[in-house]
Amino acid sequence: MTGAAGGERSRLVRALALSRRFHLYLARCASPRAADQLVAALSDELPRLGRTGARFVRLEPYSARTEDTPLTDGELADRVLLPLLDPPEELRGAIHLVDASRATYADTDAWARFFSLWNEKRNVLGPSRGEVVVMLPAALALVFAAAAPDVWSIRSGEYVIDEGASATRGGLEAHAQGSISSVGVARGASPSLPGTVPGSMRGHVDDALLLLRAASPLSLFGGDIVVRPWIDDVLAARWAADPMNSDASQQPGLWGAAPSALAQRDLRRADDMLAARCFDDAEELLTHLLQCAADDQTELTAVALSELAIAIAAQDRADAAAVHASRALSLIGAVAGGGGAWTAVSLHVTAWVMRANALVRWCLGHLEVAEQLDQRLAAAIEAPTEAVRRSYRPLVARSRLLRLAERGQIATAREQVRALLDSGQHTGSPRNEPVAEVAIARIIMADLDFLSGNLDASIRELDQARVEGTAWPEEHPSLPHRCEVATALVEIARGNEERATKLLGRPRDPLDLSPWRQPEPEGGFRAEAFHAMTSGLLAMVTGDLARACVWFESARGFIDDWGRLGLDRRSRLRAQLVVELLRTALWPDGDRTEAAARDLTGQAEALLGDTAEDHVSRVLAVAAHRELARRLASAGAGDARFAAQRAAALARPLGGLGVPAWDELLRAAARPS
């Protein structure tokens, strides 16, 4: 063991090696993986320090559970409290490990009651008993101190246990000369353990985990939250009973008879086509409308151009969309990123044009311009009624937080999310539907905690969101499922594959689509893709590489379905690139893999765009070039060094921004291949 993590573990191991009677030690574990590593270290090292024949009883109440439901008082009493206070005679001198490292937010009250009961029975433990090590997350240590002050006061040492760089996955795998009894699981039973990853794949798995820690869940699967304020009017469009019915406006000669009325009808039909994700039909209708519009119909033309830009951007032709969006801006007297005298058009038209431009600029990776447009729009709506401001501001606030993270401004985003968390319930749409604003804010906070490396805090926010989010907005019915999958992803990053498995609901056939179909356009497929990708990562981490391949193939299909529904181009392309990187990592070396790796670098560079503002896309580009460099070096190709140098150059702006995974990726890219 090396570094701070090894130093704290070594201190605790030495204390236990010297002890021969009851002592209570507190181990604040950074993650379940850190707890597993501590158990492995105790089993390995105590015999070498002279304490041979040490017996261990790990009181861990989670392993025998089949569902991710809150712990009950009965479970904690049967699996932890009674074995601790009344062990069988042969285990009275054993080292008892009270393992709360997998505790969730929903379990807090149950653990508090457990600590309180232990406090009442504190005199049962005495000099004739062995040592007790309490392993728990930092947040639960405060609960322990408050609920069991007498037990807390007798602790003989307190240690912060971080993850080691090269410890074994699953602390119960290493028994060495000590003997570990998993009494807390179910008396005498051993928990099921994850499979082991082949040595040749270990580096690929580590890189996969680093990639997923560097690219936040919402940056891949939460783009609908980003684009919501820009397309809210489109999503609310429900005027026409059937937007695909033939319309009189398509008959020759009628435009000359009633151009204004027919133009407004066509705009309404185009709105419904966009809402129904019929983008090619909307493009055709809007092109016809613009051909027929009179030169003096400024407002109508500006709105039609804006809707045409959205329809074209949704079909992955963002460059062409930008031409139409910019023309609409010029019609109302504004230029993206600059000033300009406003033409006398209504606030609704101004807002519509600027929203469409912001969406298109975000799709192109022009994040600063999108932010400028949003700020100008926010200033423009200060005058209207409070109802307008209340319906728009929460959407913009959520969107801006995620866009700050995209641009690497993590500290600023963390400062601003607290205001959103404190804002309480809001009206989140023009239709006055209730929105669980705090629950959505918690998901965003969890995302920022995840990027900041505070995985325990991320889990707490996600667990709270799942508890509090009982009235999810109608426009986001897939959010509860995505929140659950995000929890599983963070648990994988923490080393808690057991809970991740329960959250993801294995065993399940990855080709069976019916249980996860959602009525929500785009979001349902987004949730399915997220679930499949995370399930593939879990299979990869636990050594089931064949199943991982099946899951990643399933994720590809869901992303294709998501792509046909459009509107959220940038996060969809990020998610697609991540899945392709994970799939490629599982392939053996060969010409096919090398060609695939080259293709991925091209996709990554294209997604990064001409401004290279998008730090999440930069992360993916670094990962793609590192994968290519590794494949080329394995094949002895001469351009491996160039690919590695490109990865290192792309990684440099990621350093020092408060994201540990970005710093780690920077160091990895700087090392010679």
XYZ file of C-alpha atoms in Angstrom:
673
model
C 0.000 0.000 0.000
C 1.260 3.463 -0.914
C 0.101 7.028 -0.489
C -2.449 8.466 1.892
C -4.921 5.644 1.329
C -2.324 3.023 2.191
C -1.068 5.052 5.138
C -4.441 5.216 6.881
C -5.117 1.526 6.267
C -1.655 0.658 7.584
C -2.256 2.668 10.752
C -5.481 0.794 11.431
C -3.874 -2.580 10.642
C -1.016 -1.840 13.056
C -3.448 -0.789 15.778
C -5.332 -4.071 15.431
C -2.076 -6.045 15.355
C -1.084 -4.583 18.727
C -4.526 -4.899 20.292
C -5.525 -7.990 22.321
C -8.800 -6.846 23.883
C -11.912 -4.845 23.117
C -11.338 -1.599 21.197
C -13.697 0.306 18.941
C -12.253 1.756 15.731
C -14.056 3.997 13.283
C -13.171 3.742 9.580
C -14.675 6.456 7.369
C -14.697 4.669 4.026
C -14.742 6.684 0.820
C -16.657 3.931 -0.971
C -17.743 0.305 -0.642
C -14.662 -0.586 -2.664
C -12.506 1.116 -0.023
C -14.221 -0.996 2.655
C -13.575 -4.167 0.629
C -9.925 -3.195 0.270
C -9.645 -2.594 4.018
C -11.030 -6.075 4.748
C -8.571 -7.608 2.285
C -5.702 -5.685 3.900
C -6.650 -6.894 7.378
C -6.792 -10.504 6.210
C -3.471 -10.238 4.382
C -1.378 -8.170 6.762
C -2.357 -9.005 10.337
C -0.647 -12.441 10.166
C 2.537 -10.815 8.843
C 2.487 -8.412 11.794
C 2.370 -11.253 14.304
C -1.346 -11.635 14.882
C -1.827 -15.122 13.461
C -5.112 -16.961 13.565
C -7.147 -13.750 13.629
C -10.815 -14.346 13.012
C -13.065 -11.821 11.309
C -16.842 -11.502 11.338
C -18.134 -9.093 8.722
C -21.590 -7.834 9.662
C -22.843 -6.518 6.304
C -26.640 -6.409 5.879
C -26.798 -5.696 2.143
C -25.371 -8.723 0.321
C -28.270 -11.101 0.911
C -30.874 -8.618 -0.310
C -32.468 -9.052 -3.727
C -34.049 -5.588 -4.066
C -32.845 -2.043 -3.596
C -35.356 -1.090 -0.904
C -34.549 0.727 2.340
C -33.169 -1.417 5.158
C -35.630 -2.328 7.876
C -34.996 -2.257 11.608
C -35.510 -6.031 11.678
C -32.804 -6.635 9.087
C -30.287 -4.536 10.994
C -31.205 -6.213 14.261
C -30.920 -9.752 12.862
C -27.859 -9.258 10.707
C -25.806 -6.743 12.672
C -26.956 -5.905 16.206
C -27.654 -9.423 17.542
C -24.506 -11.017 16.019
C -22.475 -8.111 17.416
C -23.889 -8.129 20.951
C -24.566 -11.866 21.285
C -22.118 -13.810 19.116
C -21.645 -17.567 19.459
C -19.034 -18.564 22.020
C -16.417 -19.464 19.402
C -16.547 -15.939 17.921
C -16.390 -13.902 21.123
C -12.755 -12.949 20.587
C -13.102 -12.298 16.856
C -12.695 -8.912 15.178
C -16.197 -7.796 14.272
C -16.497 -5.555 11.205
C -19.729 -3.543 11.219
C -20.005 -2.647 7.542
C -22.314 0.259 6.707
C -20.267 1.354 3.681
C -23.131 0.549 1.289
C -25.681 2.620 3.197
C -27.925 4.802 1.070
C -29.770 7.992 1.907
C -32.985 5.993 2.364
C -31.265 3.829 5.009
C -30.177 6.739 7.208
C -33.072 6.533 9.677
C -32.721 2.767 10.078
C -28.999 3.073 10.815
C -29.713 5.905 13.271
C -32.114 3.653 15.189
C -29.538 0.835 15.090
C -26.860 3.120 16.567
C -29.310 4.273 19.232
C -30.107 0.665 20.241
C -26.412 -0.122 20.335
C -25.941 2.877 22.611
C -28.534 1.475 25.016
C -26.761 -1.920 25.079
C -23.219 -0.482 25.166
C -22.286 -2.290 28.397
C -22.675 -5.709 26.762
C -19.338 -5.231 25.018
C -16.509 -5.504 27.526
C -12.886 -6.519 28.132
C -13.575 -10.175 27.278
C -14.658 -9.263 23.761
C -12.668 -8.695 20.596
C -12.250 -5.504 18.615
C -14.991 -3.806 16.618
C -14.305 -1.852 13.426
C -17.199 0.285 12.205
C -16.892 0.980 8.464
C -19.254 3.670 7.220
C -19.480 6.629 4.816
C -18.535 10.051 6.153
C -22.145 11.293 6.242
C -23.225 8.356 8.413
C -20.415 9.073 10.883
C -22.300 12.216 11.933
C -25.433 10.124 12.451
C -23.422 7.642 14.549
C -22.052 10.443 16.737
C -25.507 11.943 17.326
C -27.436 8.693 17.857
C -24.867 6.821 19.972
C -22.859 9.425 21.902
C -21.679 6.951 24.578
C -20.462 4.370 22.054
C -18.877 7.173 20.019
C -16.967 8.431 23.030
C -15.155 5.121 23.602
C -13.659 4.811 20.112
C -9.924 4.153 20.234
C -9.094 5.518 16.808
C -10.590 7.151 13.747
C -9.293 6.569 10.219
C -10.122 7.900 6.759
C -9.974 5.001 4.305
C -9.679 6.011 0.661
C -9.456 3.664 -2.289
C -6.056 2.192 -3.106
C -4.839 2.228 -6.689
C -4.272 -1.484 -7.116
C -6.240 -3.356 -4.483
C -8.334 -6.421 -5.266
C -11.911 -5.877 -6.312
C -14.148 -7.379 -3.645
C -12.464 -7.503 -0.246
C -13.870 -10.913 0.663
C -11.959 -12.568 -2.173
C -8.682 -12.535 -0.186
C -8.621 -14.714 2.911
C -4.872 -15.324 3.281
C -4.104 -16.796 6.722
C -6.982 -15.083 8.473
C -10.527 -16.384 8.484
C -13.473 -14.223 7.450
C -17.004 -15.245 8.361
C -19.796 -13.288 6.662
C -22.213 -13.650 9.553
C -23.984 -10.394 8.761
C -25.159 -11.589 5.359
C -27.150 -14.500 6.717
C -25.551 -16.571 9.397
C -22.712 -18.595 7.932
C -23.544 -17.712 4.309
C -21.084 -16.134 1.886
C -22.211 -13.338 -0.438
C -22.042 -13.824 -4.191
C -18.914 -12.224 -5.603
C -18.360 -10.538 -8.943
C -16.436 -12.371 -11.606
C -12.837 -11.480 -12.211
C -11.702 -9.557 -15.268
C -9.016 -11.268 -17.368
C -5.607 -9.696 -16.853
C -5.368 -8.699 -20.507
C -8.558 -6.634 -20.138
C -7.767 -4.965 -16.815
C -6.345 -1.836 -18.445
C -9.369 -1.537 -20.751
C -11.760 -1.817 -17.807
C -9.842 0.821 -15.848
C -9.967 3.130 -18.876
C -13.706 2.504 -19.232
C -14.282 3.462 -15.600
C -12.132 6.574 -16.036
C -14.063 7.565 -19.157
C -17.415 7.233 -17.390
C -16.157 9.189 -14.357
C -14.949 11.968 -16.674
C -18.190 12.233 -18.661
C -21.106 13.007 -16.367
C -24.388 11.095 -16.797
C -26.388 14.208 -17.671
C -23.874 15.274 -20.319
C -24.629 12.010 -22.105
C -28.275 11.317 -21.309
C -29.679 14.593 -19.937
C -29.561 16.875 -22.951
C -33.346 17.256 -22.890
C -32.898 19.304 -19.714
C -30.407 21.508 -21.584
C -32.585 22.134 -24.647
C -35.920 22.367 -22.833
C -36.111 26.195 -22.616
C -35.290 26.502 -26.319
C -38.007 24.135 -27.566
C -40.666 24.460 -24.883
C -43.165 26.016 -27.297
C -42.613 23.189 -29.756
C -43.239 20.554 -27.115
C -46.410 22.361 -26.038
C -47.829 22.453 -29.573
C -51.119 20.560 -29.666
C -53.326 22.654 -31.930
C -54.004 20.411 -34.919
C -55.852 17.127 -34.459
C -53.730 15.407 -37.112
C -50.780 17.415 -38.443
C -50.209 14.881 -41.220
C -53.641 15.378 -42.846
C -53.608 17.074 -46.225
C -54.417 20.743 -45.959
C -56.121 23.194 -48.273
C -52.995 25.336 -48.224
C -51.293 22.734 -50.376
C -53.795 23.249 -53.194
C -52.589 25.565 -56.009
C -53.977 29.093 -56.013
C -55.334 29.292 -52.458
C -52.263 31.091 -51.093
C -53.205 34.050 -53.290
C -56.702 34.129 -51.835
C -55.889 34.114 -48.113
C -52.117 34.153 -47.628
C -52.029 35.319 -44.023
C -54.563 32.821 -42.689
C -53.051 29.944 -44.623
C -49.536 30.883 -43.519
C -50.597 30.860 -39.856
C -52.275 27.501 -40.380
C -49.103 26.107 -41.931
C -47.061 27.391 -39.016
C -49.385 25.633 -36.592
C -49.116 22.433 -38.610
C -45.315 22.763 -38.626
C -45.366 23.183 -34.838
C -47.303 19.951 -34.499
C -44.981 18.149 -36.885
C -41.993 19.212 -34.806
C -43.768 18.146 -31.611
C -44.534 14.760 -33.230
C -40.893 14.529 -34.449
C -41.894 14.493 -38.135
C -38.861 16.565 -39.060
C -38.650 15.879 -42.784
C -42.361 16.689 -43.240
C -41.916 19.880 -41.218
C -38.932 20.849 -43.368
C -40.934 20.353 -46.561
C -43.916 22.333 -45.278
C -41.802 25.221 -43.962
C -39.791 25.433 -47.175
C -43.056 25.746 -49.098
C -44.329 28.365 -46.658
C -41.198 30.495 -47.073
C -41.445 30.307 -50.840
C -44.994 31.664 -50.685
C -44.509 34.287 -47.939
C -44.614 37.937 -48.930
C -41.605 40.195 -48.447
C -43.380 42.310 -45.816
C -44.311 39.318 -43.614
C -41.287 39.787 -41.358
C -42.606 38.069 -38.251
C -44.009 35.093 -40.117
C -40.784 34.644 -42.079
C -38.617 34.899 -38.955
C -40.665 32.270 -37.121
C -40.754 29.957 -40.135
C -36.989 30.236 -40.586
C -36.495 29.451 -36.900
C -38.710 26.381 -37.063
C -36.961 25.283 -40.253
C -33.614 25.599 -38.452
C -34.879 23.334 -35.651
C -36.204 20.748 -38.118
C -32.901 20.650 -40.028
C -30.716 20.585 -36.887
C -32.779 17.653 -35.622
C -31.754 15.783 -38.774
C -28.060 16.289 -37.926
C -27.502 19.070 -40.459
C -26.585 21.738 -37.953
C -24.422 23.765 -40.361
C -27.339 24.170 -42.758
C -29.650 24.941 -39.835
C -27.353 27.761 -38.723
C -27.846 29.541 -42.076
C -31.619 29.715 -41.593
C -31.349 30.621 -37.910
C -28.915 33.463 -38.644
C -31.192 34.810 -41.377
C -34.071 34.910 -38.871
C -31.860 36.854 -36.453
C -30.981 39.383 -39.131
C -34.672 39.885 -39.892
C -35.387 41.016 -36.323
C -32.221 43.142 -36.258
C -29.966 40.944 -34.104
C -26.728 39.140 -34.831
C -25.605 36.083 -32.845
C -22.933 37.124 -30.386
C -23.242 40.796 -31.223
C -25.445 43.868 -30.935
C -27.935 45.344 -33.313
C -31.010 47.527 -33.389
C -34.196 45.580 -32.824
C -36.888 45.513 -35.484
C -40.376 46.185 -34.118
C -41.529 42.600 -33.690
C -43.439 41.004 -30.853
C -41.685 39.567 -27.824
C -42.980 36.124 -28.762
C -41.289 36.285 -32.167
C -38.075 37.641 -30.673
C -38.012 34.855 -28.096
C -38.762 32.203 -30.706
C -35.945 33.363 -33.003
C -33.379 33.607 -30.209
C -34.309 30.248 -28.717
C -33.935 28.524 -32.078
C -30.565 30.186 -32.605
C -29.368 29.149 -29.156
C -30.381 25.532 -29.843
C -28.578 25.459 -33.193
C -25.450 27.080 -31.745
C -25.389 24.506 -28.935
C -25.693 21.720 -31.510
C -22.668 23.192 -33.309
C -20.622 23.461 -30.102
C -20.763 27.269 -30.015
C -21.589 27.217 -26.322
C -20.602 30.788 -25.489
C -22.791 32.208 -28.266
C -25.705 30.082 -27.047
C -25.189 31.506 -23.557
C -25.106 35.088 -24.881
C -28.384 34.532 -26.713
C -29.925 33.108 -23.558
C -28.796 36.080 -21.487
C -30.236 38.543 -23.992
C -33.509 36.649 -24.035
C -33.631 36.551 -20.230
C -33.162 40.346 -20.171
C -35.917 40.770 -22.768
C -38.538 38.913 -20.719
C -38.034 40.944 -17.525
C -40.934 43.217 -18.438
C -43.714 40.657 -19.091
C -45.986 39.160 -16.508
C -44.802 37.174 -13.517
C -46.459 34.064 -14.966
C -44.190 34.214 -18.022
C -41.087 34.663 -15.903
C -42.054 31.856 -13.513
C -42.624 29.427 -16.375
C -39.361 30.224 -18.165
C -36.766 30.932 -15.468
C -36.605 27.453 -13.862
C -36.065 25.881 -17.276
C -33.250 28.307 -18.076
C -31.646 27.857 -14.646
C -31.420 24.085 -15.030
C -30.162 24.371 -18.580
C -27.486 26.910 -17.678
C -26.094 24.749 -14.875
C -25.502 21.850 -17.232
C -24.028 24.130 -19.874
C -21.611 25.554 -17.303
C -20.438 22.007 -16.618
C -20.057 21.378 -20.345
C -17.725 24.375 -20.525
C -15.658 23.204 -17.550
C -16.981 25.819 -15.105
C -17.712 23.287 -12.385
C -17.135 25.571 -9.388
C -19.517 28.213 -10.765
C -22.161 25.594 -11.479
C -21.881 24.199 -7.942
C -22.370 27.680 -6.485
C -25.478 28.311 -8.554
C -27.147 24.931 -8.046
C -27.653 25.668 -4.365
C -29.951 28.565 -5.278
C -31.952 26.185 -7.436
C -32.162 23.646 -4.606
C -33.421 26.339 -2.241
C -36.033 27.619 -4.683
C -38.686 25.030 -3.773
C -41.586 24.048 -6.031
C -42.124 26.034 -9.221
C -44.425 26.074 -12.136
C -42.329 24.473 -14.827
C -44.394 24.882 -18.001
C -46.872 27.264 -19.627
C -49.597 24.706 -18.893
C -49.267 25.186 -15.123
C -48.343 21.568 -14.481
C -46.560 20.849 -11.187
C -42.850 20.142 -11.438
C -40.659 18.517 -8.784
C -38.117 21.301 -9.141
C -36.093 20.255 -6.115
C -35.831 16.647 -7.304
C -34.512 17.759 -10.706
C -32.110 20.156 -8.996
C -30.838 17.268 -6.879
C -30.111 15.250 -10.024
C -28.069 18.166 -11.344
C -26.290 18.548 -7.997
C -25.521 14.820 -8.025
C -24.051 15.212 -11.493
C -21.773 18.022 -10.315
C -20.765 16.024 -7.221
C -19.970 13.093 -9.503
C -17.684 15.247 -11.649
C -16.116 16.751 -8.519
C -15.194 13.257 -7.313
C -17.533 13.316 -4.318
C -19.300 10.043 -5.079
C -20.867 9.675 -1.631
C -22.519 13.092 -1.969
C -23.668 12.197 -5.482
C -25.347 9.036 -4.195
C -27.052 10.980 -1.380
C -28.495 13.535 -3.816
C -29.729 10.837 -6.207
C -31.294 8.819 -3.393
C -33.009 11.957 -2.103
C -34.233 12.810 -5.598
C -35.752 9.346 -5.917
C -37.519 9.815 -2.561
C -38.655 13.405 -3.165
C -39.449 13.205 -6.871
C -42.998 11.942 -6.500
C -44.453 14.452 -8.984
C -42.092 14.300 -11.931
C -43.051 16.645 -14.771
C -45.157 15.254 -17.575
C -42.546 16.279 -20.126
C -39.919 14.092 -18.391
C -41.635 10.794 -17.436
C -38.369 8.914 -18.047
C -36.452 10.939 -15.419
C -37.219 8.611 -12.476
C -35.774 5.643 -14.385
C -32.771 7.690 -15.504
C -32.232 8.778 -11.897
C -32.183 5.124 -10.830
C -29.708 4.197 -13.569
C -27.516 7.178 -12.665
C -27.447 5.855 -9.094
C -26.272 2.490 -10.409
C -23.544 4.164 -12.471
C -22.225 6.085 -9.467
C -22.313 2.890 -7.397
C -20.178 1.155 -10.053
C -17.713 4.027 -9.822
C -17.713 3.613 -6.010
C -17.068 -0.114 -6.309
C -20.529 -1.117 -5.095
C -21.382 -3.461 -7.962
C -23.805 -5.342 -5.732
C -26.191 -2.428 -5.340
C -25.727 -1.462 -8.992
C -26.901 -4.955 -9.958
C -30.051 -4.565 -7.873
C -30.782 -1.118 -9.284
C -30.369 -2.292 -12.855
C -32.629 -5.257 -12.240
C -30.505 -8.132 -13.479
C -31.017 -10.790 -14.637
C -32.801 -9.359 -17.660
C -32.605 -10.111 -21.363
C -30.889 -7.110 -22.970
C -32.805 -7.804 -26.186
C -36.200 -7.616 -24.467
C -37.350 -4.055 -25.077
C -40.950 -4.143 -23.884
C -40.505 -3.465 -20.140
C -38.751 -0.141 -20.756
C -40.829 1.398 -23.525
C -41.920 4.889 -22.546
C -44.650 7.099 -24.000
C -42.318 10.096 -23.857
C -40.777 10.891 -27.263
C -37.012 10.714 -27.221
C -36.694 10.437 -23.425
C -37.869 6.826 -23.325
C -35.160 5.695 -25.738
C -32.673 7.893 -23.905
C -33.478 6.065 -20.646
C -33.236 2.665 -22.353
C -29.862 3.526 -23.877
C -28.565 4.730 -20.499
C -29.746 1.514 -18.833
C -28.128 -0.676 -21.509
C -24.825 1.219 -21.431
C -24.610 1.081 -17.632
C -25.527 -2.608 -17.617
C -22.763 -3.198 -20.154
C -20.280 -1.333 -17.990
C -21.307 -3.430 -14.976
C -20.853 -6.637 -16.981
C -17.463 -5.374 -18.160
C -16.312 -4.517 -14.631
C -17.430 -7.870 -13.231
C -15.756 -9.870 -15.998
C -18.779 -10.917 -18.088
C -17.356 -9.580 -21.334
C -19.703 -11.483 -23.633
C -22.730 -10.020 -21.869
C -21.120 -6.575 -21.962
C -20.927 -6.802 -25.762
C -24.631 -7.677 -25.959
C -25.577 -4.753 -23.732
C -23.494 -2.290 -25.761
C -25.111 -3.525 -28.976
C -28.485 -2.989 -27.322
C -27.466 0.553 -26.335
C -26.499 1.290 -29.949
C -29.990 0.335 -31.106
C -31.671 2.534 -28.528
C -29.472 5.484 -29.505
C -30.426 4.969 -33.143
C -34.105 5.121 -32.110
C -33.369 8.215 -30.034
C -31.640 9.819 -33.061
C -34.738 9.476 -35.216
C -36.585 11.622 -32.665
C -33.955 14.390 -32.791
C -33.992 17.725 -30.919
C -31.054 16.777 -28.674
C -28.169 16.270 -31.067
C -25.097 17.057 -28.944
C -25.700 14.799 -25.926
C -26.949 12.013 -28.212
C -23.722 12.088 -30.234
C -21.700 12.080 -27.014
C -23.613 9.038 -25.746
C -23.148 7.296 -29.085
C -19.395 7.965 -29.010
C -19.057 6.628 -25.441
C -20.868 3.401 -26.325
C -18.697 2.941 -29.414
C -15.542 3.495 -27.346
C -16.693 0.888 -24.814
C -17.525 -1.613 -27.576
C -14.205 -1.082 -29.329
C -12.288 -1.618 -26.080
C -13.649 -5.175 -25.968
C -12.411 -6.093 -29.432
C -9.098 -7.919 -29.901
C -6.278 -6.232 -31.797
C -6.523 -6.344 -35.563
C -7.085 -4.294 -38.689
C -10.829 -4.028 -38.003
C -10.245 -2.611 -34.542
C -7.617 -0.188 -35.801
C -9.977 1.091 -38.508
C -12.781 1.475 -35.949
C -10.475 3.410 -33.615
C -9.501 5.766 -36.460
C -13.164 6.338 -37.263
C -13.905 7.156 -33.608
C -11.189 9.829 -33.526
C -12.763 11.424 -36.579
C -16.207 11.417 -34.941
C -14.749 12.853 -31.747
C -12.940 15.677 -33.552
C -16.106 16.535 -35.499
C -18.181 16.625 -32.318
C -15.607 18.806 -30.581
C -16.220 21.365 -33.335
C -14.431 24.503 -34.426
C -14.529 26.242 -31.029
C -13.546 23.219 -28.867
C -15.524 24.741 -25.973
C -17.289 21.516 -25.032
C -15.135 19.930 -22.322
C -17.167 16.723 -22.241
C -16.598 16.225 -25.956
C -12.941 17.029 -25.330
C -12.818 14.172 -22.800
C -14.242 11.816 -25.413
C -11.753 13.018 -28.011
C -8.868 12.357 -25.611
C -10.200 8.854 -24.916
C -10.622 8.141 -28.638
C -7.063 9.233 -29.479
C -5.659 7.215 -26.565
C -7.505 4.125 -27.799
C -6.135 4.686 -31.307
C -2.599 5.202 -29.991
C -2.828 1.958 -27.992
C -4.054 -0.030 -31.005
C -1.410 1.463 -33.314
C 1.375 0.829 -30.812
C 0.244 -2.791 -30.461
C 0.425 -3.163 -34.246
C 3.825 -1.465 -34.422
C 2.453 1.345 -36.590
C 4.577 4.430 -37.010
C 1.792 6.965 -36.367
C 1.061 5.688 -32.846
C 3.204 8.483 -31.422
C 1.247 11.130 -33.331
C -2.065 9.813 -31.952
C -0.641 9.854 -28.416
C 0.631 13.406 -28.874
C -2.780 14.506 -30.131
C -4.412 12.968 -27.055
C -1.990 14.812 -24.772
C -2.592 18.128 -26.566
C -6.363 17.764 -26.362
C -6.152 16.899 -22.645
C -4.162 19.963 -21.523
C -7.143 22.356 -21.082
C -8.819 19.796 -18.782
C -6.374 20.227 -15.911
C -7.046 22.157 -12.709
C -10.812 22.608 -13.228
C -11.936 20.732 -10.134
C -12.678 17.414 -11.835
C -10.339 14.676 -10.520
C -11.142 12.348 -13.437
C -10.123 15.068 -15.905
C -6.837 15.542 -14.058
C -6.316 11.779 -14.104
C -7.085 11.645 -17.834
C -4.593 14.456 -18.421
C -1.873 12.534 -16.578
C -2.704 9.340 -18.445
C -2.571 11.121 -21.815
C 0.789 12.675 -20.941
C 2.390 9.290 -20.212
C 4.176 7.556 -23.106
C 2.128 4.751 -24.658
